Amino acid sequence: NAAAGNFYQDLLVGPSGDKKVQFRDSGIFINSSADGQLDIDADGEVEIASAKLDFDASADFVITGGAASTVETSAGNLTIDSKAANLVLDGHTGVDIDATNSGKVSIDGAGGIDIGVAADVAIDIDASTLDIDASGAVALDSASTITLTGAGVNLAGGSSEIDITTSGALDINSGAATVDASSLTVTSDTVTFTSANSNDPVVTIQNTTADAAAPRLKFNKNRGADAVDGDDVGDIQFWSYDDGTPSVQQYAGILAEV
């Protein structure tokens, strides 16, 4: 019941699995090598051309390439959507996400973006420019040290403050450090300047304006109410080790009172 290459009934090919439908030669064929499996084999290329291509698998969906492989669209976006669970990209030697043209790589997660690897494995982001843009907070959380390294590291807070908070010590280790601000407020019980060099440390208060005014060292006693006779306003003390114990003691001082 075939006419002009058309089939009008079901075609059963080799129920035992040893028969094939061949095209051109024995290198291009369709067969069933195992029960429940359909094989499409070509010794060159399999090309599927369609306005829409739909793969529907009730279990696993696997694409295996024996060499470097490419999934691309000639126009529009390529969307991979895992609706019921996570989307996992697993590269045995690495996963490379690369926008080789003028575009950018955008990773967007409504519930958050979590980049995590096994212990002792580094995450390397290599880019001429790295832009992390968030409408809310950006948190860097590590069980060990977080290191920012560059020809320069710039933390810009715009009109908001930059807050560095730690339950331990804040250690700034630099050959030279410059704080450039219209005003600087340090809130602390004790501020210590230490040097192991002879004749150091030196604290310099410098005014570079070309006028007759001098820089000032100002002590301000603010009790939040009227001063009382005998209030100490400012106290400069000179301490050193004695020549016996040894123990530190005060040798001189300058005290101003109300």
Tab-separated table of C-alpha atoms in Angstrom, residues 37-124:
chain	number	residue	atom	x	y	z
A	37	GLN	CA	15.591	3.256	22.168
A	38	LEU	CA	15.618	4.930	18.737
A	39	ASP	CA	18.999	5.559	17.095
A	40	ILE	CA	19.710	8.105	14.362
A	41	ASP	CA	23.232	7.575	13.025
A	42	ALA	CA	25.216	9.513	10.420
A	43	ASP	CA	28.897	9.288	9.572
A	44	GLY	CA	28.871	13.018	8.861
A	45	GLU	CA	26.220	15.392	10.199
A	46	VAL	CA	22.623	15.206	11.361
A	47	GLU	CA	20.791	18.404	10.443
A	48	ILE	CA	17.334	19.202	11.805
A	49	ALA	CA	15.714	22.300	10.268
A	50	SER	CA	12.454	23.489	11.773
A	51	ALA	CA	10.661	26.665	12.800
A	52	LYS	CA	10.529	25.179	16.316
A	53	LEU	CA	12.350	22.241	17.855
A	54	ASP	CA	10.883	20.624	20.974
A	55	PHE	CA	12.704	17.955	22.998
A	56	ASP	CA	10.383	16.347	25.551
A	57	ALA	CA	11.950	13.725	27.815
A	58	SER	CA	10.190	12.310	30.853
A	59	ALA	CA	13.585	11.350	32.335
A	60	ASP	CA	17.129	12.529	31.592
A	61	PHE	CA	18.016	14.661	28.570
A	62	VAL	CA	21.676	14.227	27.542
A	63	ILE	CA	23.664	15.814	24.712
A	64	THR	CA	27.149	14.355	24.294
A	65	GLY	CA	29.807	15.750	21.975
A	66	GLY	CA	33.104	14.019	21.314
A	67	ALA	CA	34.826	17.368	20.661
A	68	ALA	CA	34.285	21.069	21.314
A	69	SER	CA	30.599	21.822	20.715
A	70	THR	CA	28.473	24.929	20.200
A	71	VAL	CA	24.832	25.772	20.877
A	72	GLU	CA	23.957	29.058	19.198
A	73	THR	CA	21.130	31.153	17.814
A	74	SER	CA	21.428	33.311	14.707
A	75	ALA	CA	19.126	35.914	16.286
A	76	GLY	CA	17.540	36.524	19.669
A	77	ASN	CA	18.356	35.075	23.073
A	78	LEU	CA	19.253	31.507	23.954
A	79	THR	CA	17.266	30.574	27.063
A	80	ILE	CA	17.879	27.512	29.217
A	81	ASP	CA	15.116	27.257	31.806
A	82	SER	CA	15.017	24.657	34.565
A	83	LYS	CA	11.493	25.190	35.821
A	84	ALA	CA	11.240	22.572	38.578
A	85	ALA	CA	14.778	22.477	40.024
A	86	ASN	CA	18.272	23.971	39.729
A	87	LEU	CA	20.220	24.570	36.538
A	88	VAL	CA	23.667	22.982	36.904
A	89	LEU	CA	26.632	23.757	34.649
A	90	ASP	CA	29.326	21.176	35.381
A	91	GLY	CA	32.710	21.370	33.705
A	92	HIS	CA	35.285	18.773	34.732
A	93	THR	CA	38.154	21.195	34.076
A	94	GLY	CA	36.195	24.439	34.405
A	95	VAL	CA	33.134	26.393	33.303
A	96	ASP	CA	33.796	29.337	30.984
A	97	ILE	CA	31.022	31.902	30.430
A	98	ASP	CA	32.263	34.276	27.748
A	99	ALA	CA	30.621	37.176	25.896
A	100	THR	CA	33.106	37.478	23.039
A	101	ASN	CA	31.321	40.297	21.239
A	102	SER	CA	30.297	43.707	22.553
A	103	GLY	CA	27.612	42.263	24.830
A	104	LYS	CA	27.857	41.298	28.475
A	105	VAL	CA	27.224	38.266	30.639
A	106	SER	CA	24.189	38.838	32.854
A	107	ILE	CA	23.407	36.492	35.750
A	108	ASP	CA	20.083	37.308	37.377
A	109	GLY	CA	18.481	35.397	40.233
A	110	ALA	CA	15.191	36.456	41.818
A	111	GLY	CA	16.090	34.554	44.990
A	112	GLY	CA	19.802	35.410	44.965
A	113	ILE	CA	22.955	34.328	43.168
A	114	ASP	CA	25.100	31.743	44.945
A	115	ILE	CA	28.511	30.899	43.491
A	116	GLY	CA	29.903	28.054	45.560
A	117	VAL	CA	32.567	25.415	45.062
A	118	ALA	CA	34.149	22.697	47.111
A	119	ALA	CA	36.669	23.615	49.806
A	120	ASP	CA	40.141	24.768	48.708
A	121	VAL	CA	38.999	25.523	45.135
A	122	ALA	CA	39.436	29.073	43.859
A	123	ILE	CA	36.865	31.115	41.941
A	124	ASP	CA	38.666	33.205	39.317
